[in-house]
CSV table of C-alpha atoms in Angstrom, one decimal:
chain,number,residue,atom,x,y,z
A,1,MET,CA,-3.6,-14.9,-52.3
A,2,GLY,CA,-6.1,-17.5,-52.8
A,3,ASP,CA,-8.8,-16.0,-51.0
A,4,LYS,CA,-7.1,-14.1,-48.5
A,5,THR,CA,-6.0,-10.2,-49.2
A,6,LEU,CA,-2.7,-9.4,-48.8
A,7,THR,CA,-2.1,-5.8,-47.9
A,8,VAL,CA,1.1,-4.1,-49.1
A,9,ARG,CA,2.5,-1.1,-48.1
A,10,ARG,CA,5.6,0.9,-48.9
A,11,ALA,CA,8.3,0.3,-46.3
A,12,ASN,CA,10.4,3.6,-45.2
A,13,GLN,CA,14.4,3.7,-46.2
A,14,GLY,CA,16.5,4.0,-43.6
A,15,THR,CA,16.1,3.9,-39.4
A,16,MET,CA,14.4,6.1,-37.9
A,17,GLN,CA,13.7,7.8,-34.9
A,18,PRO,CA,10.4,6.9,-32.5
A,19,LYS,CA,8.8,10.3,-31.8
A,20,PRO,CA,8.0,10.9,-28.3
A,21,GLU,CA,4.2,9.7,-28.3
A,22,GLN,CA,5.4,6.2,-29.9
A,23,GLU,CA,8.1,6.3,-26.8
A,24,ASN,CA,5.6,6.6,-24.2
A,25,VAL,CA,3.0,3.9,-25.5
A,26,LEU,CA,6.1,1.4,-26.2
A,27,LEU,CA,6.9,1.8,-22.4
A,28,HIS,CA,3.7,1.6,-21.0
A,29,ALA,CA,3.0,-1.1,-23.4
A,30,GLN,CA,6.1,-3.1,-21.5
A,31,GLN,CA,5.6,-1.6,-18.5
A,32,GLN,CA,1.9,-3.4,-18.5
A,33,ILE,CA,3.9,-6.7,-19.8
A,34,ALA,CA,6.1,-6.9,-17.1
A,35,PHE,CA,3.3,-6.0,-14.3
A,36,GLN,CA,1.4,-8.7,-15.7
A,37,ARG,CA,3.8,-11.1,-14.6
A,38,ILE,CA,3.8,-10.4,-11.7
A,39,MET,CA,0.2,-10.3,-11.2
A,40,LEU,CA,0.4,-13.2,-12.7
A,41,GLN,CA,3.0,-15.2,-10.6
A,42,PRO,CA,1.3,-18.0,-8.7
A,43,GLY,CA,1.8,-17.9,-4.7
A,44,VAL,CA,2.4,-14.2,-4.5
A,45,MET,CA,3.7,-13.2,-1.2
A,46,ALA,CA,2.3,-10.6,0.6
A,47,THR,CA,4.5,-7.1,0.6
A,48,THR,CA,4.1,-3.8,1.9
A,49,VAL,CA,3.5,-2.3,-0.6
A,50,VAL,CA,0.6,-1.9,-3.6
A,51,CYS,CA,0.8,-0.6,-6.6
A,52,LEU,CA,-2.4,0.3,-8.0
A,53,THR,CA,-3.1,1.5,-11.8
A,54,GLN,CA,-6.2,2.5,-14.3
A,55,VAL,CA,-6.4,5.0,-11.4
A,56,VAL,CA,-4.9,8.0,-12.6
A,57,THR,CA,-4.0,10.0,-16.3
A,58,GLU,CA,-0.8,11.6,-17.3
A,59,ASP,CA,-3.0,15.0,-18.1
A,60,GLU,CA,-4.1,14.8,-14.0
A,61,LEU,CA,-0.4,14.0,-12.8
A,62,ARG,CA,0.6,17.5,-14.9
A,63,ASP,CA,-2.1,19.8,-12.9
A,64,ASP,CA,0.2,20.6,-9.6
A,65,GLU,CA,-3.1,21.3,-7.9
A,66,GLU,CA,-5.0,18.7,-9.3
A,67,TYR,CA,-1.8,16.2,-8.2
A,68,GLU,CA,-2.1,17.1,-4.7
A,69,ASP,CA,-5.8,16.7,-4.3
A,70,ILE,CA,-5.1,12.4,-5.9
A,71,MET,CA,-2.1,12.1,-3.4
A,72,GLU,CA,-4.2,13.7,-0.5
A,73,ASP,CA,-7.5,11.4,-2.5
A,74,MET,CA,-5.2,8.1,-1.7
A,75,ARG,CA,-4.0,9.3,1.9
A,76,GLN,CA,-7.5,9.2,3.0
A,77,GLU,CA,-8.2,5.9,1.3
A,78,GLY,CA,-5.5,3.7,1.7
A,79,GLY,CA,-5.4,5.1,5.1
A,80,LYS,CA,-8.8,3.1,6.0
A,81,PHE,CA,-7.1,-0.2,5.5
A,82,GLY,CA,-3.6,0.4,7.7
A,83,ALA,CA,-0.8,2.8,8.4
A,84,LEU,CA,0.5,4.2,5.2
A,85,THR,CA,4.4,4.9,5.6
A,86,ASN,CA,4.3,6.5,2.0
A,87,VAL,CA,2.3,7.0,-1.0
A,88,VAL,CA,4.1,7.4,-4.2
A,89,ILE,CA,2.8,8.9,-7.4
A,90,PRO,CA,5.4,9.5,-9.8
A,91,ARG,CA,5.1,12.8,-13.1
A,92,PRO,CA,5.3,13.1,-16.2
A,93,SER,CA,8.9,14.7,-17.0
A,94,PRO,CA,8.0,18.3,-17.9
A,95,ASN,CA,10.8,17.2,-21.5
A,96,GLY,CA,8.2,14.6,-22.2
A,97,GLU,CA,11.0,11.7,-21.2
A,98,PRO,CA,9.2,8.3,-20.6
A,99,VAL,CA,9.2,8.3,-16.3
A,100,PRO,CA,8.5,4.8,-14.9
A,101,GLY,CA,5.7,3.8,-13.4
A,102,LEU,CA,3.7,6.9,-14.4
A,103,GLY,CA,-0.4,6.0,-13.9
A,104,LYS,CA,0.5,4.1,-11.3
A,105,VAL,CA,0.2,5.0,-7.3
A,106,PHE,CA,2.3,3.1,-5.1
A,107,LEU,CA,1.1,2.5,-1.0
A,108,LYS,CA,4.0,1.6,1.1
A,109,TYR,CA,2.4,0.0,4.7
A,110,LEU,CA,3.9,-0.6,8.1
A,111,ASP,CA,2.7,-4.2,7.8
A,112,THR,CA,1.1,-6.9,5.3
A,113,ASP,CA,-1.8,-6.4,7.6
A,114,GLY,CA,-2.2,-3.4,5.9
A,115,SER,CA,-1.3,-4.1,2.7
A,116,SER,CA,-3.3,-7.5,2.3
A,117,LYS,CA,-6.8,-5.4,3.2
A,118,ALA,CA,-5.7,-2.5,1.2
A,119,ARG,CA,-4.9,-4.7,-1.8
A,120,ILE,CA,-8.4,-6.9,-1.0
A,121,GLY,CA,-10.1,-3.4,-0.2
A,122,MET,CA,-9.3,-1.5,-3.3
A,123,ASN,CA,-8.8,-3.9,-6.3
A,124,GLY,CA,-11.7,-3.6,-8.4
A,125,ARG,CA,-13.0,-0.4,-7.3
A,126,LYS,CA,-14.4,2.1,-9.3
A,127,PHE,CA,-11.9,5.6,-9.0
A,128,GLY,CA,-12.9,8.6,-11.7
A,129,GLY,CA,-14.7,5.9,-14.0
A,130,ASN,CA,-12.2,2.7,-14.4
A,131,GLU,CA,-12.3,-0.5,-12.4
A,132,VAL,CA,-8.9,0.4,-10.0
A,133,VAL,CA,-6.5,-2.7,-10.2
A,134,ALA,CA,-4.3,-3.4,-7.2
A,135,VAL,CA,-1.2,-6.4,-7.1
A,136,PHE,CA,1.3,-6.6,-4.4
A,137,TYR,CA,4.7,-4.9,-5.3
A,138,PRO,CA,8.3,-5.8,-4.6
A,139,GLU,CA,9.8,-3.8,-1.0
A,140,ASP,CA,13.1,-4.3,-3.1
A,141,LYS,CA,11.9,-2.7,-6.2
A,142,PHE,CA,10.1,0.2,-4.2
A,143,GLU,CA,13.1,1.4,-2.0
A,144,GLN,CA,15.2,1.3,-4.8
A,145,GLY,CA,13.0,3.5,-6.4
A,146,ASP,CA,12.1,1.4,-9.4
A,147,TYR,CA,8.6,1.7,-10.5
A,148,GLY,CA,8.6,0.2,-13.5
A,149,ALA,CA,8.1,-3.2,-13.3
């Protein structure tokens, strides 16, 4: 139309069920949007929970031995900033269903002093070639096992 190119594609008849990998991509995108909302809130209050992204991949989490190595690394690294009370790394479900928080690492500290040091110390660090993003995570959501925000 005019000097613009118009691309035309055939529409699929009826509704199609999304493939599991498409559901995972959609879920991941929704998680990232919610995560960015949390990050961009002005004046975010420090919590005792720090959420790390861009640290682990789904494939790494499938392997039991690699998962245990990652857990140990996170305990050691996270423990440098304060007293850790819990480390949660959601794993992929065996049947391929979407898992909230997949690819994130949650570090729960005894107090906000430790979590604040961890957030500052780990944000922007390289882990496995990726730049880590560290943000505070709502304690109530963490305690409820809601890792999807």
